[in-house]
Every structure is written in C-alpha cells, then in structure tokens.
mmCIF file of C-alpha atoms and ligand atoms in Angstrom:
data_model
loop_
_atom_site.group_PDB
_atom_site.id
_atom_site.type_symbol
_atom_site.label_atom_id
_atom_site.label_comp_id
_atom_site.label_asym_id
_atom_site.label_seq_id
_atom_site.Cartn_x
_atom_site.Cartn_y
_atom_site.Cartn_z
ATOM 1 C CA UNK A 20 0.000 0.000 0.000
ATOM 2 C CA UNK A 21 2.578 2.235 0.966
ATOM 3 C CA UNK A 22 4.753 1.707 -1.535
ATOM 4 C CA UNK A 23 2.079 1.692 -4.536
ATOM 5 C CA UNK A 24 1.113 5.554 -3.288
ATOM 6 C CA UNK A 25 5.102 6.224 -3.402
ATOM 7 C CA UNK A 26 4.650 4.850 -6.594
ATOM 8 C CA UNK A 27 1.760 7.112 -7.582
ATOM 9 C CA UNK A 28 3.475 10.009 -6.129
ATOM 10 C CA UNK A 29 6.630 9.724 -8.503
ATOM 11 C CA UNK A 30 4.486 9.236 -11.644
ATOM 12 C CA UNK A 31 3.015 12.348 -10.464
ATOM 13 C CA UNK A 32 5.837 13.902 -10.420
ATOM 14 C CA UNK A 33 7.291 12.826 -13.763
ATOM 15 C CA UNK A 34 5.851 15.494 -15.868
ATOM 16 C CA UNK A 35 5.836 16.137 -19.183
ATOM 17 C CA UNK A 36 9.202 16.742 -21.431
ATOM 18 C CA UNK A 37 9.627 19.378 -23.031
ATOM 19 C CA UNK A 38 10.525 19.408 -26.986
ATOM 20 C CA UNK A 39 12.445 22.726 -26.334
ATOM 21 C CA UNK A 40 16.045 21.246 -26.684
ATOM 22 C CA UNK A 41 17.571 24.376 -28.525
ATOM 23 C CA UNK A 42 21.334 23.414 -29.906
ATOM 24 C CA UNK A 43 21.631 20.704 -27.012
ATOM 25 C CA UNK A 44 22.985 17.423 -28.165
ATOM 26 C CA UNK A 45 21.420 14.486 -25.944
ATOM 27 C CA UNK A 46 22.820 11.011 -25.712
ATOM 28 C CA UNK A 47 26.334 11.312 -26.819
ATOM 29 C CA UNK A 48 28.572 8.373 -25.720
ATOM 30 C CA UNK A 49 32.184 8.298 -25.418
ATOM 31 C CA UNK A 50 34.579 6.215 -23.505
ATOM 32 C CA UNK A 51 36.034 7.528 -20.725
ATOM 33 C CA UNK A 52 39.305 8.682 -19.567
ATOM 34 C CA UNK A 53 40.722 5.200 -18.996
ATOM 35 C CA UNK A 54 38.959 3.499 -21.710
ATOM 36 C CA UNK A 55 36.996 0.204 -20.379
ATOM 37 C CA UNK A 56 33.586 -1.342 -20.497
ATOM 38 C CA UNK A 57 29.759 -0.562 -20.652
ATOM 39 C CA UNK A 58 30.393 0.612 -16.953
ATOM 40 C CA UNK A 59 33.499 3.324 -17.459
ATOM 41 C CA UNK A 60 31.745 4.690 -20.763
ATOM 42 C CA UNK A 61 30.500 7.998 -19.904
ATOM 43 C CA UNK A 62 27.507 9.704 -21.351
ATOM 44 C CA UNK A 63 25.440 12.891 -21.447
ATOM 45 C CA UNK A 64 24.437 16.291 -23.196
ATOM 46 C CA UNK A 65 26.507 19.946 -23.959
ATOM 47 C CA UNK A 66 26.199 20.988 -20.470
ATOM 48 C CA UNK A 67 26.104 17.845 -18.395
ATOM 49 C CA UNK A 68 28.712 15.227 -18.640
ATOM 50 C CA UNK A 69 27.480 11.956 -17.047
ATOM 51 C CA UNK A 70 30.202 9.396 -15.675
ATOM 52 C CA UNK A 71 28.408 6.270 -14.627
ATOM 53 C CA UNK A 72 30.335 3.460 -13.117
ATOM 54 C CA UNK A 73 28.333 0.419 -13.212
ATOM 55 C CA UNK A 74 30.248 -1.628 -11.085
ATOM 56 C CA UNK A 75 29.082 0.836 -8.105
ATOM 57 C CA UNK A 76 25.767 1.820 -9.760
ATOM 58 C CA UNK A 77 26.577 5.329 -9.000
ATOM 59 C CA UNK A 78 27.192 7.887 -11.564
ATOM 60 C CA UNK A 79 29.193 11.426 -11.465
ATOM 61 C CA UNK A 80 27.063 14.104 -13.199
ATOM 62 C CA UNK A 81 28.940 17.564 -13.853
ATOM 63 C CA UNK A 82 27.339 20.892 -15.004
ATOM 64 C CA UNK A 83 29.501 22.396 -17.315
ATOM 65 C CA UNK A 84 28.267 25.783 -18.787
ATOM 66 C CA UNK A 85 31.264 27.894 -18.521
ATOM 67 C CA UNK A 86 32.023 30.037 -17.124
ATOM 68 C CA UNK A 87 29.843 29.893 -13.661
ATOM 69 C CA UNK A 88 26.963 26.941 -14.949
ATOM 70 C CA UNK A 89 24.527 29.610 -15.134
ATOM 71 C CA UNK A 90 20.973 27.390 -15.116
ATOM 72 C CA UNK A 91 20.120 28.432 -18.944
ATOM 73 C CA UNK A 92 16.764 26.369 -20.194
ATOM 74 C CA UNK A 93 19.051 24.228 -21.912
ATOM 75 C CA UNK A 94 21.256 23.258 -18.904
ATOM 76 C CA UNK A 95 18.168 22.716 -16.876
ATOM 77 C CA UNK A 96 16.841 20.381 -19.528
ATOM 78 C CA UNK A 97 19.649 18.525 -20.156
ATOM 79 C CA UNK A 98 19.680 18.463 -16.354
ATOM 80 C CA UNK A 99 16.528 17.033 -16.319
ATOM 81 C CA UNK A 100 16.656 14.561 -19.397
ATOM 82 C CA UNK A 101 20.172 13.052 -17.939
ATOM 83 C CA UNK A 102 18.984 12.557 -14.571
ATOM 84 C CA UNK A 103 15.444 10.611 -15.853
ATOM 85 C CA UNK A 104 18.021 8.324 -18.085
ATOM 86 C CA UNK A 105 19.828 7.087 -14.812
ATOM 87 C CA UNK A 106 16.548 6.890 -12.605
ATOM 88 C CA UNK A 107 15.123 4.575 -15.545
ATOM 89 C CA UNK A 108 18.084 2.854 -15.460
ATOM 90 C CA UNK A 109 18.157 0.311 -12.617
ATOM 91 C CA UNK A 110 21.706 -0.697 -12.837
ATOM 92 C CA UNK A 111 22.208 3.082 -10.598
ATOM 93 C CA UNK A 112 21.371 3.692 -7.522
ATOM 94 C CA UNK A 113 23.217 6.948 -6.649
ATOM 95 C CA UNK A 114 24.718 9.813 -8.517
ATOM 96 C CA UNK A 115 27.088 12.455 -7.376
ATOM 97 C CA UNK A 116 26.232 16.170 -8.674
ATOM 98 C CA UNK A 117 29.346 17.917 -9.025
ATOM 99 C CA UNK A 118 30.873 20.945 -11.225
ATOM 100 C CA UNK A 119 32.996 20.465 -13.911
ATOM 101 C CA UNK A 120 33.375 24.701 -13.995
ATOM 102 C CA UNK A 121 36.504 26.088 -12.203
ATOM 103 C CA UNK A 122 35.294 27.622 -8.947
ATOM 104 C CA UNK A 123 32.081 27.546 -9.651
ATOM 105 C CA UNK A 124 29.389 24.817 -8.310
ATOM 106 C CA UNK A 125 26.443 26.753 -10.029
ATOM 107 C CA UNK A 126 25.993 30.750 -10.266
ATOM 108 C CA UNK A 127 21.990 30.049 -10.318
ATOM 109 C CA UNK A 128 19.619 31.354 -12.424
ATOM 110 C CA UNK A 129 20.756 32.170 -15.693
ATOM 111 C CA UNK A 130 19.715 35.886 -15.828
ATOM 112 C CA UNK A 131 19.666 36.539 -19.238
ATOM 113 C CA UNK A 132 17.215 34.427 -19.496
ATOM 114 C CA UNK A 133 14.847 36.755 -17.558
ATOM 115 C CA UNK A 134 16.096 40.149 -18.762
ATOM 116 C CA UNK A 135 14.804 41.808 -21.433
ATOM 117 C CA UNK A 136 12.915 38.565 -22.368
ATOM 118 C CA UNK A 137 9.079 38.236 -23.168
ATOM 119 C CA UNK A 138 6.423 37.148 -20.992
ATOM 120 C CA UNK A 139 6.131 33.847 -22.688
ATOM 121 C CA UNK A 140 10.231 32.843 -22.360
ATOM 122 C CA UNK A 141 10.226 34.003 -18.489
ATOM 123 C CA UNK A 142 7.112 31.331 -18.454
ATOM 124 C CA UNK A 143 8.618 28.556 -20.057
ATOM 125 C CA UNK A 144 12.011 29.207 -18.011
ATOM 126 C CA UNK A 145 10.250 29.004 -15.206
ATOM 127 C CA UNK A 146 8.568 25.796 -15.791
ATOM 128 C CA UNK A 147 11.972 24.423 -16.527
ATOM 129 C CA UNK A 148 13.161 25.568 -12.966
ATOM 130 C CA UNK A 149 9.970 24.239 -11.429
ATOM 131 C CA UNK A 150 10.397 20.634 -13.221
ATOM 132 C CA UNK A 151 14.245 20.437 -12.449
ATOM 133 C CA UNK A 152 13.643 21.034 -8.465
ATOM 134 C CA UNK A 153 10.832 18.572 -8.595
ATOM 135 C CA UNK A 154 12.772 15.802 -10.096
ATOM 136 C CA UNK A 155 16.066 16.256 -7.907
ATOM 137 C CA UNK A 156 13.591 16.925 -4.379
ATOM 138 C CA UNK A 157 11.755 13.431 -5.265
ATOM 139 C CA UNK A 158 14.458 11.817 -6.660
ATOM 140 C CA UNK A 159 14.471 8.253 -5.759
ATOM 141 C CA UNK A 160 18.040 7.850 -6.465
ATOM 142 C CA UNK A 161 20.562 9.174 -3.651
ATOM 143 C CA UNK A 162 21.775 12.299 -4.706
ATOM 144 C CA UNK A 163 24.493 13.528 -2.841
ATOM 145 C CA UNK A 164 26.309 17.752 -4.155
ATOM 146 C CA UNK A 165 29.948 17.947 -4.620
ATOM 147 C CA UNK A 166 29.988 21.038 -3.842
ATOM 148 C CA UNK A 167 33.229 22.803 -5.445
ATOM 149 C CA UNK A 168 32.898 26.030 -5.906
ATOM 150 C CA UNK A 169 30.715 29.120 -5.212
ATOM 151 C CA UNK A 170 27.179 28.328 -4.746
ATOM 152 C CA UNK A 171 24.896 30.853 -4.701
ATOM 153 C CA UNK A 172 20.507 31.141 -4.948
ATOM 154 C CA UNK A 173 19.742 28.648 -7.578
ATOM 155 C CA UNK A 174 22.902 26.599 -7.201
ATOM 156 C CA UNK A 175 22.023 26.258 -3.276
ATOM 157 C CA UNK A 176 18.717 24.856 -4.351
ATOM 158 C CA UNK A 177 19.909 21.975 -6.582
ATOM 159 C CA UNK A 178 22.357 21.411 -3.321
ATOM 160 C CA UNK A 179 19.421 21.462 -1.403
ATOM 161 C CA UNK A 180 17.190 19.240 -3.049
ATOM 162 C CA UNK A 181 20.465 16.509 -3.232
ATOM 163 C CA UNK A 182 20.194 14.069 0.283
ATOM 164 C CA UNK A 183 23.582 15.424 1.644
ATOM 165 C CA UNK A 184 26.034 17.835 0.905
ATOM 166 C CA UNK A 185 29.943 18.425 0.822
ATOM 167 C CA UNK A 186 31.130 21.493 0.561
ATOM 168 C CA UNK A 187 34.952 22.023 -0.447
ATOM 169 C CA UNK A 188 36.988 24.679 2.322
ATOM 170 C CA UNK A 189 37.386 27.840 0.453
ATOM 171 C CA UNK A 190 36.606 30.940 1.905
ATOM 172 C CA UNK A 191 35.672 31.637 -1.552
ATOM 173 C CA UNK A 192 33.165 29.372 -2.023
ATOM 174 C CA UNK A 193 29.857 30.834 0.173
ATOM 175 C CA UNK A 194 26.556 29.310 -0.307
ATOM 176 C CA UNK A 195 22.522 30.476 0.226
ATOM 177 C CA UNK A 196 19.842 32.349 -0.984
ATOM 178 C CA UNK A 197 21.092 35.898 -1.744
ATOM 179 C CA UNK A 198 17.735 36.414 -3.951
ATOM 180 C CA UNK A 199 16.587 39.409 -1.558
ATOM 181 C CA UNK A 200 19.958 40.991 -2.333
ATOM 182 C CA UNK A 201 18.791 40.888 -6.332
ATOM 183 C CA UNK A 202 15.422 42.684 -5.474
ATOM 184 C CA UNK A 203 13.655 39.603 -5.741
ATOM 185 C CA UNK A 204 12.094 36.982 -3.391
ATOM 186 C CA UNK A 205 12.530 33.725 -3.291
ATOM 187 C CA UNK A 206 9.492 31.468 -3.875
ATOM 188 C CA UNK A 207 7.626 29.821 -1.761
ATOM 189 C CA UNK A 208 9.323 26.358 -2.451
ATOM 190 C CA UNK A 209 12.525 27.990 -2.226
ATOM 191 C CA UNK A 210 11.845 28.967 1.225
ATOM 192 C CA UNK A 211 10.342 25.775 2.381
ATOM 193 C CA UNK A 212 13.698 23.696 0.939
ATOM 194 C CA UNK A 213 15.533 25.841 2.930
ATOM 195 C CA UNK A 214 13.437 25.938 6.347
ATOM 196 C CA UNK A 215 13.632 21.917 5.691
ATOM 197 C CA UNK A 216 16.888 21.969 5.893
ATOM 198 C CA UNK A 217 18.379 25.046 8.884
ATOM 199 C CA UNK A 218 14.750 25.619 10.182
ATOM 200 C CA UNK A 219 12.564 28.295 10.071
ATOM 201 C CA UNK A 220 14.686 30.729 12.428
ATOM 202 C CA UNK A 221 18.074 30.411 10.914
ATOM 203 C CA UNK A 222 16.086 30.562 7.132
ATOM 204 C CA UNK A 223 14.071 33.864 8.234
ATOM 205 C CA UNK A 224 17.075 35.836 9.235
ATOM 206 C CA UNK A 225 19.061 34.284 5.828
ATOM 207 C CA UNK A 226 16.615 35.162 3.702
ATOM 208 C CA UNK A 227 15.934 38.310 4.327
ATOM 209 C CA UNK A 228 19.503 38.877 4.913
ATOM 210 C CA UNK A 229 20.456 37.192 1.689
ATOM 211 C CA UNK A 230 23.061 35.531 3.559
ATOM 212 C CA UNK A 231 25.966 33.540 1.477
ATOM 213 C CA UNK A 232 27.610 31.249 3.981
ATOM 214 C CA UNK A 233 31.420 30.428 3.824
ATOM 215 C CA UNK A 234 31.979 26.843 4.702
ATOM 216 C CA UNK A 235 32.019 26.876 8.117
ATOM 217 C CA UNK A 236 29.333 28.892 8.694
ATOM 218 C CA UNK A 237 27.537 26.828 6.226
ATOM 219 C CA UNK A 238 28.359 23.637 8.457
ATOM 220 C CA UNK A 239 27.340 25.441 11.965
ATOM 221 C CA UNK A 240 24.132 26.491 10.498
ATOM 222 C CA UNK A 241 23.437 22.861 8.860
ATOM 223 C CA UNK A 242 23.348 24.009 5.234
ATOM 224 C CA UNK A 243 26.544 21.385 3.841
ATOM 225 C CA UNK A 244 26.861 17.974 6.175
ATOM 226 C CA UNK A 245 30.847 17.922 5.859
ATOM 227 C CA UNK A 246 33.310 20.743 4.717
ATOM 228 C CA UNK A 247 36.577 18.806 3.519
ATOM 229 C CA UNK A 248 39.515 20.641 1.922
ATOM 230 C CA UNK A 249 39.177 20.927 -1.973
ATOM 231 C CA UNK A 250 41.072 17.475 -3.217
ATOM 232 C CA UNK A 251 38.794 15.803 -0.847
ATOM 233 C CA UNK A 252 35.521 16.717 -1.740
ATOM 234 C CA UNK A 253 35.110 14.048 -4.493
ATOM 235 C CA UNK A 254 36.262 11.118 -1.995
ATOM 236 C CA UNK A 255 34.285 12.096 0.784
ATOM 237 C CA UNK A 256 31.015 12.800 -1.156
ATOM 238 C CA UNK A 257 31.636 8.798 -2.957
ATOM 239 C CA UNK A 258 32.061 7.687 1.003
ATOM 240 C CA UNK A 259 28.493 9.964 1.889
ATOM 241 C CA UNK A 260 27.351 8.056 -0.973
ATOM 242 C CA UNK A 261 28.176 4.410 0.421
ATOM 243 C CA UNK A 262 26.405 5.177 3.832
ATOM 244 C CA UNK A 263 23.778 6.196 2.208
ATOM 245 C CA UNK A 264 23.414 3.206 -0.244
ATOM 246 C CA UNK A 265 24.024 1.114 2.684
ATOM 247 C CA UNK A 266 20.324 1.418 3.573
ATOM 248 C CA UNK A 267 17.773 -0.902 1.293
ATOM 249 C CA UNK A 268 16.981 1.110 -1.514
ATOM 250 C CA UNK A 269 13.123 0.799 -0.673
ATOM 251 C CA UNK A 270 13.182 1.833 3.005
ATOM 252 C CA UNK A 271 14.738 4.778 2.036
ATOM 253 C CA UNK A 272 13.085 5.818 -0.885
ATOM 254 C CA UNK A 273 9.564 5.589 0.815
ATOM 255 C CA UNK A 274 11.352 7.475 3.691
ATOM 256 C CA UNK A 275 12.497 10.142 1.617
ATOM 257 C CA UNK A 276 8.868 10.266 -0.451
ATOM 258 C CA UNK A 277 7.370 10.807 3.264
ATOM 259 C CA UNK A 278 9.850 13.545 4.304
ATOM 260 C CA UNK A 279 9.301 15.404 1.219
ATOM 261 C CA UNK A 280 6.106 14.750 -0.171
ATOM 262 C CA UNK A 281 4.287 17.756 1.453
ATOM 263 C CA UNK A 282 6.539 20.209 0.339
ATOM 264 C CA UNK A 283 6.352 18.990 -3.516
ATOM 265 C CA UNK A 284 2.520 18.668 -3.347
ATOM 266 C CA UNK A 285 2.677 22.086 -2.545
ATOM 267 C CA UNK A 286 4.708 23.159 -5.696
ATOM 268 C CA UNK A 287 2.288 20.773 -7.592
ATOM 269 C CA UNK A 288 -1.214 22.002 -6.654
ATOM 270 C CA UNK A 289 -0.031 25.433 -7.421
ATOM 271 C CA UNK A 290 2.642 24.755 -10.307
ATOM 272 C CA UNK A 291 0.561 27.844 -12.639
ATOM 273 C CA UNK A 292 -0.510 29.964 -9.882
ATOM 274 C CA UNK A 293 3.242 29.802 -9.611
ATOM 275 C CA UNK A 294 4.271 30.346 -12.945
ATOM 276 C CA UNK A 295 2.214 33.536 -13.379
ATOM 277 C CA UNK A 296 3.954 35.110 -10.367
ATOM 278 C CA UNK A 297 7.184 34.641 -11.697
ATOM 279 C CA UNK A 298 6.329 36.068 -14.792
ATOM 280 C CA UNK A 299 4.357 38.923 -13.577
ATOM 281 C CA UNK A 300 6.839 39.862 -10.704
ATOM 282 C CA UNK A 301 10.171 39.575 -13.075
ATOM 283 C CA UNK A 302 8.428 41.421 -16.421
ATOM 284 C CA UNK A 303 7.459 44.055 -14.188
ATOM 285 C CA UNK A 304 10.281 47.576 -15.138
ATOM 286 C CA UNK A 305 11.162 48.097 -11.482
ATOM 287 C CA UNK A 306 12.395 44.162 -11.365
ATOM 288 C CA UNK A 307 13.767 44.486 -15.158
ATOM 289 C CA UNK A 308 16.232 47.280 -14.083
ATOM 290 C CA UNK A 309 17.081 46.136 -10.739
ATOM 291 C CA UNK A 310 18.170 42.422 -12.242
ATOM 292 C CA UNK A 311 19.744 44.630 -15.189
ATOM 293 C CA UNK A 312 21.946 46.612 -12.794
ATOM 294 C CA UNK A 313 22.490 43.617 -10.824
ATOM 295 C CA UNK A 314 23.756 41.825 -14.169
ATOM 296 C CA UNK A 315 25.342 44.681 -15.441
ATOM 297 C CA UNK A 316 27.674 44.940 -11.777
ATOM 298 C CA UNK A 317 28.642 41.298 -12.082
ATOM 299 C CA UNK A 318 29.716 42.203 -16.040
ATOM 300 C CA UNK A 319 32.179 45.223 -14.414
ATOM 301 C CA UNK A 320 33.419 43.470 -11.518
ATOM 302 C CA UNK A 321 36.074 41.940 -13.589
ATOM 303 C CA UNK A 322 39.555 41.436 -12.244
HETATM 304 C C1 LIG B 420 9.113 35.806 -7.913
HETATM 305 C C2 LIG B 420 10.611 35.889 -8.106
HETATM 306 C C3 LIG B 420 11.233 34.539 -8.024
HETATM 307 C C4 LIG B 420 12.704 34.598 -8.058
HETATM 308 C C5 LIG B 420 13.259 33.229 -8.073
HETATM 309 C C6 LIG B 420 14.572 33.194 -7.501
HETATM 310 C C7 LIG B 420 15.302 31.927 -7.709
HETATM 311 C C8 LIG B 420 16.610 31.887 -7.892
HETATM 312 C C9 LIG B 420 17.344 33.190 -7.977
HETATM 313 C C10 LIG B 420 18.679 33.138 -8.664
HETATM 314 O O1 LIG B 420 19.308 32.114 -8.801
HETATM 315 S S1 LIG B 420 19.207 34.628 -9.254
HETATM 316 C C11 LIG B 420 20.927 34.395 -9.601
HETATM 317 C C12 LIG B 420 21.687 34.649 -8.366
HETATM 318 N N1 LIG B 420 23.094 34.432 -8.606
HETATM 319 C C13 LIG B 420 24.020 35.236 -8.150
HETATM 320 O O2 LIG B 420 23.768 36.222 -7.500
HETATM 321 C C14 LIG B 420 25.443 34.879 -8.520
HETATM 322 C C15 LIG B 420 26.025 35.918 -9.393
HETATM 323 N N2 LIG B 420 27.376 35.542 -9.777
HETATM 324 C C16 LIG B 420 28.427 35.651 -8.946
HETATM 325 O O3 LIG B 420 28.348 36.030 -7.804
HETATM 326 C C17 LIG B 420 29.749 35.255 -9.526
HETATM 327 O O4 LIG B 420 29.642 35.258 -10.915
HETATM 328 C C18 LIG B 420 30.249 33.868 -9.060
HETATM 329 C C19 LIG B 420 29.209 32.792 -9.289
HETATM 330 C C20 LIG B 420 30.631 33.939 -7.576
HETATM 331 C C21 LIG B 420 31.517 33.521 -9.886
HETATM 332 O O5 LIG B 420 32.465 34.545 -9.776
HETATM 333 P P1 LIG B 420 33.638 34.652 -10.849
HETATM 334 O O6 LIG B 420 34.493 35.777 -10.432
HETATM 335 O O7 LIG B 420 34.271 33.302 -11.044
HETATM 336 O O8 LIG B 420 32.906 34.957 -12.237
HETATM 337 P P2 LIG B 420 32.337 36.363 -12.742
HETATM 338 O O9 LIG B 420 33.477 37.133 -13.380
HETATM 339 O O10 LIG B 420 31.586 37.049 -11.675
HETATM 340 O O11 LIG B 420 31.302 35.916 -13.873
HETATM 341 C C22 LIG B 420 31.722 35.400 -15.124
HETATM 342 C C23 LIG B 420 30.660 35.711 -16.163
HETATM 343 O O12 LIG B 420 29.450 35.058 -15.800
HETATM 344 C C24 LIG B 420 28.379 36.018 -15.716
HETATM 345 N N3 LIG B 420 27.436 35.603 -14.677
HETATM 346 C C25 LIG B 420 27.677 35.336 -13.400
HETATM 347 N N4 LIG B 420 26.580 34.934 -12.768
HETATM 348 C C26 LIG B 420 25.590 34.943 -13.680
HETATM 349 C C27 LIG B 420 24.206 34.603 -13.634
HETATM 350 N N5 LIG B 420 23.592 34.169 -12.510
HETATM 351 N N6 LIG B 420 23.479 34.710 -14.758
HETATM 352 C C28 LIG B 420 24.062 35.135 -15.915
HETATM 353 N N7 LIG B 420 25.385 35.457 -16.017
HETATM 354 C C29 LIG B 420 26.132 35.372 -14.912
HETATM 355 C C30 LIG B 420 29.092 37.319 -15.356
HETATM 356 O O13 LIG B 420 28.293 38.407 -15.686
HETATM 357 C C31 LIG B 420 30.341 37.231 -16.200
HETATM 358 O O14 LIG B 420 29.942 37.507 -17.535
HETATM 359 P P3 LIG B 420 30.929 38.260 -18.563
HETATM 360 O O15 LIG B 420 31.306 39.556 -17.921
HETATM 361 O O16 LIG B 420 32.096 37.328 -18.720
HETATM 362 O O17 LIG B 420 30.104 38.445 -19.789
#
C-alpha cells in the first residue's frame, strides 16, 4: 500500500518533457578517460557530462556551462533529461552532482534568461526551474552535491534538493539564498527547501539577509553535512554516498517520499498559480532594471 502511493506520487511527479532542446545534443557516448567497459563509458548532453560506473551503480554528473553553470533552459533540460536516463536505469542507484566549472558549483539562475525577455520565455524558463527542483527533491536515487565552488541562490537549491552535501573549504566558495539581495524573493518552495533543511529561524534571518555562507558557517548552520579541503571533496562525497546506499533502496526511498512529499505537493497544486507570479513579478520595469543593474555589476566586476 505504501509503496504503490510512493509509486503514484513519482508518476506524479514525472511530468511532461519538453521538446524545447535548442542546440543541445542528448545522448552522446564516449569512452572515458581510462577506456573500459559498458560501466566506465561515460555519457550525457553539452552541459552535463554523465560518468556512470556500473560496477558501483553510482554515476558522477557535472554541469559544465562555462564560465559559472549559469541554469540556462538548456542546462536545466539537459539536467533534467540526464537525470530521468539514470533513474530509468536500474543498474544506478546513486549519482554524485558535481561541477565540472573552475570555482564555480552553479551561479543560479541564468539571468539573461529573464532580462529583457518576453512574458512567454520568463514562463517557459520558469517551468523548466519548477520541473528540475521537482525531479532532484523526489528523486528516488541518492543524490548527494559535490559542492566545489561558489554556490549561490539557484545553485544552493539543486544542493538542497540533493540528500547530503559536501562542501569544499574555500573561503571563496559561500553558499545560500542571496535572492533578496537581487530585489527579488525567493518562492515559496525555495523557502520551504531551505526551512527543511536550517529551520525556520536560521532561514528567516538568511533570507531576508540574503546571507551567502562560507563553509564553516555553512556547516554550523546545517546548510553542507561535511566541509573537507578541496582534493577531498570528491572522496568524501563517494564515502556519503556508500552510507547512504548502505540502507535498502526501498526503506529509504519511501522514507524520503514521506519527508518530502508535502513540500512537492505544494509546488504541484499550485505549479501555474506559480508560474504567473514569476512572470508577472520579473516582467514588471522596477524588477527588469534592478536584475539589469544587478547583471550589469557582475559584467564590471572583472579582475
Ligand atoms: C518571484 C521571483 C522569483 C525569483 C526566483 C529566484 C530563484 C533563484 C534566484 C537566482 O538564482 S538569481 C541568480 C543569483 N546568482 C548570483 O547572485 C550569482 C552571481 N554571480 C556571482 O556572484 C559570480 O559570478 C560567481 C558565481 C561567484 C563567480 O564569480 P567569478 O568571479 O568566477 O565569475 P564572474 O566574473 O563574476 O562571472 C563570469 C561571467 O558570468 C556572468 N554571470 C555570473 N553569474 C551569472 C548569472 N547568474 N546569470 C548570468 N550570467 C552570470 C558574469 O556576468 C560574467 O559575464 P561576462 O562579464 O564574462 O560576460
């Protein structure tokens, strides 16, 4: 019983695809650095480079959209499309999100996408952002954010919706939700990842701060589970991984559907209600030239 309704949650959850796949190049197979088998060949799209590893049935996914893996429709897509390929694919069981961008984990939303663009782009970007958080928060896989580099708004949220988190020790590389600081608000589904994960005091003063954490802050307030120096991040999020696989796949995955559940429901019952607030709030001038400025300081920071 329980596990047919975890069943008929996920299928929920699997919406539709979208045909929107603008100069990506999906399904691509090359060996990997090493050469080998079926299990060492790694696959993917443009922007995400998959390395699965059969033998383990985990798999090494890497954003790379130089120069920061801004989340651009397409990367969120490909996101999307590469992580349904593994979940339908039984041999894996966990997969490791990682960047393959210098010093960058993932710099968010891509905001060109929502400046100076019509109503109808901001919508369908949107959607994409909706669809991509939905599939990582109710992932039945173990997902577990190699997190090496900056990680800001957006990027925090994928790290959010992954089950753990390891965060490399550079004072450099802060994460949170710094959307206040951009003149916007984070969503409601934003908000309840984060009070999910540091609880509701430590998310209403970071919020409306905008806070971006350095490591150890990020540790103390319980937004990364382990902050290793930088050559260890990789090893220590594949021995996260093995704890975490330790556990019978469906015990955990009806656990996880349980924790979480509530929290996607509420994204899906309102999933247009949503949409259109996005697109209203973001198209409106005031939000167009404070995201411009915002863009246009990043652009001049240089050096
Ligand atoms: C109802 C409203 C709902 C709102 C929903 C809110 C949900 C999510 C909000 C967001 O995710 S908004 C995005 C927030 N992101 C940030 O504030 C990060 C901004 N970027 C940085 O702080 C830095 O770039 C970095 C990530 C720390 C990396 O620093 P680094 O020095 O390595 O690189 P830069 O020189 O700063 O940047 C290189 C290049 O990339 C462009 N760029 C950076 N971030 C973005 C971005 N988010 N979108 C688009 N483009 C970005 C930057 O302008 C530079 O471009 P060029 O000058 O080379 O053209």
């Amino acid at each position: 019983m329980a596990l047919a309704s975890g069943v008929r949650f996920a299928e929920r959850a699997l919406l539709r695809p979208w045909a929107l796949l603008r100069g990506t190049t999906l399904g691509r197979t090359e060996p990997a650095a090493g050469g080998g088998g079926d299990g060492a060949r790694r696959f993917g799209s443009q922007r995400v480079l998959v390395e699965p590893d059969a033998a383990s049935g985990v798999a090494v996914m890497k954003l790379r959209n130089p120069p920061v893996n801004a989340l651009s429709l397409e990367l969120l897509t490909e996101l999307v499309i590469s992580l349904e390929k593994l979940e339908n694919d039984k041999t894996f069981r966990g997969v490791i999100l990682t960047s393959d961008c210098p010093r960058v984990f993932c710099a968010g939303l891509d905001l060109t996408e929502i400046c100076g663009r019509n109503p109808a782009h901001c919508a369908e970007y949107w959607k994409a952002m909706q669809e991509l958080w939905l599939r990582t928060y109710l992932s039945s896989l173990v997902l577990v954010a190699a997190i090496n580099g900056a990680c800001p708004a957006g990027g925090c949220i994928i790290a959010l919706s992954c089950d753990c988190r390891v965060l490399a020790d550079n004072p450099k590389y802060r994460i949170g939700l710094n959307e206040t600081l951009l003149g916007i608000i984070a969503p409601f589904w934003l908000k309840d990842t984060y009070v999910n994960t540091i609880g509701h005091r430590a998310s209403e003063q970071a919020l409306q701060l905008g806070s971006l954490f350095p490591p150890a802050e990020a540790l103390q307030v319980g937004l990364v589970d382990q902050v290793v120096p930088e050559d260890q991040v990789q090893s220590t999020a594949l021995s996260e991984m093995a704890r975490w696989l330790a556990v019978p796949d469906h015990a955990r995955q009806l656990t996880k559907n349980m924790m979480r559940k509530a929290t996607a429901d509420r994204l899906l019952r309102q999933r247009d209600a949503d949409t259109q607030n996005f697109v209203s709030f973001v198209c409106r001038d005031s939000i167009q030239k404070s995201l411009q400025a915002y863009l246009e300081k990043l652009r001049q920071r240089k050096g």
